[in-house]
Short mmCIF file of C-alpha atoms in Angstrom, two decimals:
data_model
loop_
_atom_site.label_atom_id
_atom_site.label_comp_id
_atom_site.label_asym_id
_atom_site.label_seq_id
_atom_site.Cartn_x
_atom_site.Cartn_y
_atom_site.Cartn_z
CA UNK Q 179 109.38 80.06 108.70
CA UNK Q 180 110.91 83.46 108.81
CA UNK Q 181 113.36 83.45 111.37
CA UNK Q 182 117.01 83.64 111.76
CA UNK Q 183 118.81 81.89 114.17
CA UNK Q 184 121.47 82.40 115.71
CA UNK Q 185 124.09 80.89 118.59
CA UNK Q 186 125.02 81.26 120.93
CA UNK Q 187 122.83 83.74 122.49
CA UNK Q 188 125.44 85.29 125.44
CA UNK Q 189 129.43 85.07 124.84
CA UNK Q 190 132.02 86.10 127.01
CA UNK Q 191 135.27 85.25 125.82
CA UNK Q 192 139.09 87.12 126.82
CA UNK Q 193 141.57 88.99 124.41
CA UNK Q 194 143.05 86.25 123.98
CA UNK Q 195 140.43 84.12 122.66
CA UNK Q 196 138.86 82.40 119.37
CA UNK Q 197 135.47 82.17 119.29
CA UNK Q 198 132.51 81.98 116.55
CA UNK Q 199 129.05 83.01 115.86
CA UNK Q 200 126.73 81.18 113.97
CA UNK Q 201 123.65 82.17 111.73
CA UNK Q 202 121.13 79.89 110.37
CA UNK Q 203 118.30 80.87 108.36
CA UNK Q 204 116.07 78.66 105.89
CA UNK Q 205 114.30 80.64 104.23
CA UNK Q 206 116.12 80.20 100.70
CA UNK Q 207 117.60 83.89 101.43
CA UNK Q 208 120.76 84.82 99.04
CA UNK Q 209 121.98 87.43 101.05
CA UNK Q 210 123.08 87.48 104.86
CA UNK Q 211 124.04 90.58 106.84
CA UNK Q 212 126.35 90.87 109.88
CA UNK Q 213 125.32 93.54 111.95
CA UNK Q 214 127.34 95.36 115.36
CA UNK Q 215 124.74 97.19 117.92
CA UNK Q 216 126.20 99.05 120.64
CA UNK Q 217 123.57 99.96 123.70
CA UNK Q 218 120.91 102.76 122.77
CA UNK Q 219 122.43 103.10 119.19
CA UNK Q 220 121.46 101.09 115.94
CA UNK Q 221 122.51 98.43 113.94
CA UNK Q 222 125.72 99.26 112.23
CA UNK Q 223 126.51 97.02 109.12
CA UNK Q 224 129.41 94.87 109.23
CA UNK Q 225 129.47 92.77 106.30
CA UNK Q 226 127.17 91.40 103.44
CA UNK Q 227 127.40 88.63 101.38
CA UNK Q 228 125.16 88.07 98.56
CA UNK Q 229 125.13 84.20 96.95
CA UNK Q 230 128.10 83.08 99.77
CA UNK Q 231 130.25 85.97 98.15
CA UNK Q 232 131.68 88.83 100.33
CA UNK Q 233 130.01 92.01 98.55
CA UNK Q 234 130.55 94.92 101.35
CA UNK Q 235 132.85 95.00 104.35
CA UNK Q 236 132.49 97.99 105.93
CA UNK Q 237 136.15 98.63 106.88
CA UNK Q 238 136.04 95.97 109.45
CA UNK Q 239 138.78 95.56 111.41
CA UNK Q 240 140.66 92.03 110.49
CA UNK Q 241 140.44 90.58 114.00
CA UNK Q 242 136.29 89.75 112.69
CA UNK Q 243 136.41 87.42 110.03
CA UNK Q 244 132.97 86.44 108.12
CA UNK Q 245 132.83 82.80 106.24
CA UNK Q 246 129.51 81.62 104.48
CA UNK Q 247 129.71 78.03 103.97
CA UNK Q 248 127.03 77.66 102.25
CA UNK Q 249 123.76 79.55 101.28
CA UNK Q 250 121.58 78.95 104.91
CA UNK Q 251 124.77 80.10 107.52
CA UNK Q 252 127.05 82.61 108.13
CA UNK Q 253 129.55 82.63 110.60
CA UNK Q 254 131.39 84.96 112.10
CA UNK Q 255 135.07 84.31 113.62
CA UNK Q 256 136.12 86.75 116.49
CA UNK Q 257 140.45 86.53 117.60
CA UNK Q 258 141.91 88.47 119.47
CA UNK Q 259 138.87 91.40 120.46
CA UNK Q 260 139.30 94.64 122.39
CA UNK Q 261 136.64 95.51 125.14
CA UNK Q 262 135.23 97.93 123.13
CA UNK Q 263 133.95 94.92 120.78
CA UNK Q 264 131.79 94.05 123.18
CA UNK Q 265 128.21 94.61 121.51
CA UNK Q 266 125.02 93.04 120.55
CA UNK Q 267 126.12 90.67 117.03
CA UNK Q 268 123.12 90.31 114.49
CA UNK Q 269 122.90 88.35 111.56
CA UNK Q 270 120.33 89.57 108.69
CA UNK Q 271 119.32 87.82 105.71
CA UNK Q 272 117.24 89.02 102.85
CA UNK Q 273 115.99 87.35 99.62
CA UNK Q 274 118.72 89.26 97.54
CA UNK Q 275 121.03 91.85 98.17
CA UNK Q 276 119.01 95.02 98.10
CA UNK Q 277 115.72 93.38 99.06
CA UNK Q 278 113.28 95.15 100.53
CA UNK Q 279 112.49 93.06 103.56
CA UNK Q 280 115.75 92.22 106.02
CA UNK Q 281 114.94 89.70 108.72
CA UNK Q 282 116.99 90.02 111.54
CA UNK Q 283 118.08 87.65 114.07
CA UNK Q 284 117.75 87.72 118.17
CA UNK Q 285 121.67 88.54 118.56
CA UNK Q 286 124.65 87.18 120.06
CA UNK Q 287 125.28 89.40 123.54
CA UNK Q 288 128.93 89.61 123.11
CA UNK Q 289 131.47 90.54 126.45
CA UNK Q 290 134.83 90.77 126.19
CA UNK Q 291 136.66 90.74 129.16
CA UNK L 37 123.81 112.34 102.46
CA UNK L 38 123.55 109.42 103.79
CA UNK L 39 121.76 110.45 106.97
CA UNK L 40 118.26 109.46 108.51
CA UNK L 41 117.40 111.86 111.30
CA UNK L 42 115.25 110.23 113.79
CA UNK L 43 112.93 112.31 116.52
CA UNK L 44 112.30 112.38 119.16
CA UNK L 45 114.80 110.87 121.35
CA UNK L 46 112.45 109.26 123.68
CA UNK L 47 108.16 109.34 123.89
CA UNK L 48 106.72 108.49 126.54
CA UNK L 49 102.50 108.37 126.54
CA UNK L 50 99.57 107.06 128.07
CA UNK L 51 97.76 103.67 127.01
CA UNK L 52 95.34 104.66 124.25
CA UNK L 53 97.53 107.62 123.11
CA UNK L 54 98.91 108.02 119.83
CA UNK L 55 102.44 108.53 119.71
CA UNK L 56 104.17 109.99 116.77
CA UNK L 57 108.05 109.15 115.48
CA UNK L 58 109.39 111.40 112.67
CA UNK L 59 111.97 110.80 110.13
CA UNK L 60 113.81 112.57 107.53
CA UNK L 61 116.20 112.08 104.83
CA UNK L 62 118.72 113.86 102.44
CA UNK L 63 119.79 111.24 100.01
CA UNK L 64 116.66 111.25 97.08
CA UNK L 65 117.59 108.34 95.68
CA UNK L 66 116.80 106.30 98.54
CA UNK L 67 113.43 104.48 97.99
CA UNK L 68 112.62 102.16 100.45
CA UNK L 69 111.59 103.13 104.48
CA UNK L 70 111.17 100.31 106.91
CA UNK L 71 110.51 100.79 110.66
CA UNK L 72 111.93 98.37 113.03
CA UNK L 73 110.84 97.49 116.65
CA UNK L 74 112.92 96.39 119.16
CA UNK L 75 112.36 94.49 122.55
CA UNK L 76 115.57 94.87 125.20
CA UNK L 77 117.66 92.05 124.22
CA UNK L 78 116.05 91.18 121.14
CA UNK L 79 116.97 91.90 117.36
CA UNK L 80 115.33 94.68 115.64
CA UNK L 81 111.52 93.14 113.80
CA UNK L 82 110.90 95.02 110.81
CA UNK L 83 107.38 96.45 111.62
CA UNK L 84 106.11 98.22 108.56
CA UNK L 85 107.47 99.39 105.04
CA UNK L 86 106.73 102.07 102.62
CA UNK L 87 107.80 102.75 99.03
CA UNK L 88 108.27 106.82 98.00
CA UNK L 89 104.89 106.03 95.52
CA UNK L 90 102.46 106.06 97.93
CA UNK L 91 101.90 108.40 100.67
CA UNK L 92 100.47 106.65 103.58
CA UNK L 93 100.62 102.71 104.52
CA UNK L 94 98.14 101.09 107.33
CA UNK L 95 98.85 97.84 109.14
CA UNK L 96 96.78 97.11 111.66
CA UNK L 97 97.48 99.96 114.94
CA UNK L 98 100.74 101.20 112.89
CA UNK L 99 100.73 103.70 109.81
CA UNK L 100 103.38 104.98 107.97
CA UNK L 101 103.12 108.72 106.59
CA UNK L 102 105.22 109.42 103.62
CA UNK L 103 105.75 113.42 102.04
CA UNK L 104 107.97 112.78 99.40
CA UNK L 105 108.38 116.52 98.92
CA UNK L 106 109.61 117.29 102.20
CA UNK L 107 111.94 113.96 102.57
CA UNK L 108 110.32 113.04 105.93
CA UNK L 109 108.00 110.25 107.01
CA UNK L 110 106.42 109.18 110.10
CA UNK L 111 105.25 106.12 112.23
CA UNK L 112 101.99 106.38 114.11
CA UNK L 113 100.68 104.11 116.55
CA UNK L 114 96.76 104.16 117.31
CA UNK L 115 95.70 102.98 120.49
CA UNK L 116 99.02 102.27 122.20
CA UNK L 117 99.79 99.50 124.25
CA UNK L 118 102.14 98.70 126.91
CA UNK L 119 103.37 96.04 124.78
CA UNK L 120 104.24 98.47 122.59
CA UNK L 121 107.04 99.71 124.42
CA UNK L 122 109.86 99.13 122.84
CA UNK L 123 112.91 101.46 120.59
CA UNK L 124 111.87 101.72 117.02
CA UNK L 125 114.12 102.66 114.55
CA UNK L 126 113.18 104.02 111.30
CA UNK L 127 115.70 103.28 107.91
CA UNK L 128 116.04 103.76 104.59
CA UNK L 129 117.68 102.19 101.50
CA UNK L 130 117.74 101.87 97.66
CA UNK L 131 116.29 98.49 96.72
CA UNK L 132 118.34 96.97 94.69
CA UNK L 133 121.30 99.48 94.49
CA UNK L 134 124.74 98.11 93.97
CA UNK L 135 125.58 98.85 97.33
CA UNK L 136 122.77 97.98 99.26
CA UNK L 137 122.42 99.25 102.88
CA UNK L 138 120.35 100.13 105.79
CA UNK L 139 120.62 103.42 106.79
CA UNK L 140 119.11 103.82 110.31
CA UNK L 141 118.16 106.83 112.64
CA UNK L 142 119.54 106.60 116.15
CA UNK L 143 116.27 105.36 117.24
CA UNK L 144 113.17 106.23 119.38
CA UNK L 145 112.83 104.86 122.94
CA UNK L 146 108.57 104.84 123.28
CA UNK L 147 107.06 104.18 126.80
CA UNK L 148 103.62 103.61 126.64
CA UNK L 149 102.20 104.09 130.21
CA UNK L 150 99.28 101.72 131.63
#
């Protein structure tokens, strides 16, 4: 099984909101990737946490907050988002930070309105 | 430094043509160059991978050229598809490093006509 999963698959949510995205993968993977993909550009990399510990935010503005409960999901809390947030979300894992192989998810479509 | 410049833009080709996506990097201490393919709507697939010590990688319709020299490499598609149409981005990282990270180029949006 090599595949990430991830919920839910379209979000719409106001400035106002609190809302989460969820990553799932089973594949005994130590570190998980958030990525942000904006239409006709790549991934950009969020965060990465290797063995559910927060190695590399990549300046990230506060109102995205990662969590990894545990070593098979990531989560992602979104408060208070701008309309220019609104992106495609992927989650990544990899067997260790620095792996070659990064398996990404299908995405969270994310509007904010 | 950290750049991977990604051409052409867009490709578009005829079924059965070979279309050709270049790459090149600055950074030499990057050692590891994935392509990805990606569907509309879908997350990126990693397609193929090459490592600086060899020069050219085969899997099935897709090879990977690698000129170590130069800093560029290249994805080639025999016999295209439709179903090939996709964007595929080509990236490059140090395996391992302490700060481990995908850099991608902006991507190459291939139409393969039927």
């Amino acid at each position: 099984d090599t595949e990430v999963t991830q919920t839910p698959k379209h979000l719409v949510m106001g400035m106002t909101n609190k809302k989460s995205l969820k990553c799932e993968q089973h594949m005994g993977h130590r570190a998980m990737y958030w990525y942000k993909q904006k239409a006709k550009k790549p991934p950009e990399l969020m965060f990465v946490y290797s063995y559910e510990k927060l190695s590399i935010n990549e300046s990230v503005p506060s109102r995205f907050s990662p969590e990894c409960p545990n070593s098979s999901l990531l989560n992602l809390h979104l408060h208070a988002l701008q309309p220019e947030d609104s992106a495609l979300y992927l989650c990544a894992s990899s067997q260790e930070r620095g792996s070659t192989e990064a398996f990404f998810g299908q995405g969270t479509r994310l509007t904010v309105v | 430094q950290q750049q991977v410049k990604q051409s052409p833009q867009s490709l578009i080709v005829q079924k059965g043509g070979i279309p050709i996506i270049n790459c090149a990097y600055e950074n030499t201490a990057f050692d590891y160059f994935p392509w990805y393919q990606q569907f509309p709507g879908k997350g990126p697939a990693l397609l193929i991978a090459i490592r600086p010590d060899v020069s050219e990688k085969k899997e099935g319709r897709f090879t990977i050229s690698f000129n170590k020299s130069a800093k560029q490499f290249s994805l080639h598609i025999m016999d295209s598809q439709p179903g090939d149409s996709a964007t595929y981005f080509c990236a490059a990282s140090m395996v391992g490093g302490s700060n481990y990270k995908l850099t991608f180029g902006k991507g190459t949006l291939l139409t393969v006509n039927p």
